[in-house]
PDB file of C-alpha atoms in Angstrom:
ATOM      1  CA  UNK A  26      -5.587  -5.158   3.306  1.00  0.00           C
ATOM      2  CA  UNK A  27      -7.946  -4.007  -0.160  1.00  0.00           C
ATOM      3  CA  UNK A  28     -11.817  -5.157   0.603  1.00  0.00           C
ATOM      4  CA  UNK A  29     -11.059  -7.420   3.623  1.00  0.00           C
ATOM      5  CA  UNK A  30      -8.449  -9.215   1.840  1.00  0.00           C
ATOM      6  CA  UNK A  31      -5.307  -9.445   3.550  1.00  0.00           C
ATOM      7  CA  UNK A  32      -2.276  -9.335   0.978  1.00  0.00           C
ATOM      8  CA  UNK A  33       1.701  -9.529   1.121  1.00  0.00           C
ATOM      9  CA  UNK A  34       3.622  -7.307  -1.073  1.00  0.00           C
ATOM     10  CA  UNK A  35       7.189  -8.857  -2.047  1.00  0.00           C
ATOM     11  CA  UNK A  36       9.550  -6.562  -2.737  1.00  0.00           C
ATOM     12  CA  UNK A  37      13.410  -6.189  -3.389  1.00  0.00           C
ATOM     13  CA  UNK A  38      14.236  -3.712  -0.429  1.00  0.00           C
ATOM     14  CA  UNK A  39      17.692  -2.653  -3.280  1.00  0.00           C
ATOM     15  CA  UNK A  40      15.279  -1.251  -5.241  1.00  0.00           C
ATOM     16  CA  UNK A  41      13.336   1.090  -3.098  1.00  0.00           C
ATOM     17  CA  UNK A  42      13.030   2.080   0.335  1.00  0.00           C
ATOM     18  CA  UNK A  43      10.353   0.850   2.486  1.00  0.00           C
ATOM     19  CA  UNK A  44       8.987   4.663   2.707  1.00  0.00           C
ATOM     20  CA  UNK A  45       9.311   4.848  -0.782  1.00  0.00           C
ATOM     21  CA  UNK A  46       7.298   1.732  -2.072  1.00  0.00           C
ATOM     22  CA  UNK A  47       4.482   2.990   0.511  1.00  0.00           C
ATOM     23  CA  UNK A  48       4.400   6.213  -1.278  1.00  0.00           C
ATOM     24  CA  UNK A  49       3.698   4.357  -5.164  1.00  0.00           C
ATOM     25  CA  UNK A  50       1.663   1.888  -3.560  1.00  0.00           C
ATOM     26  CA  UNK A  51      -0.511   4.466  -2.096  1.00  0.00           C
ATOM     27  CA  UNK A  52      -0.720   7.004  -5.013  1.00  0.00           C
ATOM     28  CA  UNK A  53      -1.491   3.724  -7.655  1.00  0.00           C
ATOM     29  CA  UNK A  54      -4.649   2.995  -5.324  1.00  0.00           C
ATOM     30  CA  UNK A  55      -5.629   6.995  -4.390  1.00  0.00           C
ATOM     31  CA  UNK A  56      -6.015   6.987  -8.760  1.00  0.00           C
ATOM     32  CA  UNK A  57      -7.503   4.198  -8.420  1.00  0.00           C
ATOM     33  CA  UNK A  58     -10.755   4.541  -6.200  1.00  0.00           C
ATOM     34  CA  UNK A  59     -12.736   7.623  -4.979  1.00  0.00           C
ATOM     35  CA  UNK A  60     -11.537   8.690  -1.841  1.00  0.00           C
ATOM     36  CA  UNK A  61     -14.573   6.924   0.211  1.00  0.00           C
ATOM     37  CA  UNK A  62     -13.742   3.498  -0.938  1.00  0.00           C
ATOM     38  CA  UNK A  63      -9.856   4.093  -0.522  1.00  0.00           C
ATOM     39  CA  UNK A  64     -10.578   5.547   3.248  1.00  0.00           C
ATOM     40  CA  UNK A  65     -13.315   2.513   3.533  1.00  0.00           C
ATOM     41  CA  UNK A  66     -11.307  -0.369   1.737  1.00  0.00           C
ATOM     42  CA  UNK A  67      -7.824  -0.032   2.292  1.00  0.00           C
ATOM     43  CA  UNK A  68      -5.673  -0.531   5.190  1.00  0.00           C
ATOM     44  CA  UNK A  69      -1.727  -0.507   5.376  1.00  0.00           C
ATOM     45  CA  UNK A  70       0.400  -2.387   7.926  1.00  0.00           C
ATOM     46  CA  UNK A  71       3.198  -2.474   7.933  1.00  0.00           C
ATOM     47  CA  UNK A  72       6.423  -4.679   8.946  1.00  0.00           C
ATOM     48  CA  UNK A  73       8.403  -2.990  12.230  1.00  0.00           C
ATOM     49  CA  UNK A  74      11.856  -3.988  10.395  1.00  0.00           C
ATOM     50  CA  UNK A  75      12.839  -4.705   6.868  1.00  0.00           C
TER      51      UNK A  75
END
């Protein structure tokens, strides 16, 4: 969820790990936006299984 929006991330689980897209994902929005909005603005959830 970025800014109250709620989105879905598709993804060829081949290509990367579930851990593994987390960890891009997450370093593409830490450069992104200071660390107040990112702890304010962005929430993760995540799928049990893949």
């Amino acid at each position: 969820m970025l800014y109250g929006i709620p989105y879905e991330i598709l993804w060829h689980p081949g290509c990367w790990k579930q851990e593994e897209l987390h960890r891009h994902l997450d370093g593409f929005y830490r450069q992104l936006m200071t660390p107040l909005m990112y702890r304010e603005n962005l929430r993760y959830e995540m799928p049990d299984k893949m």
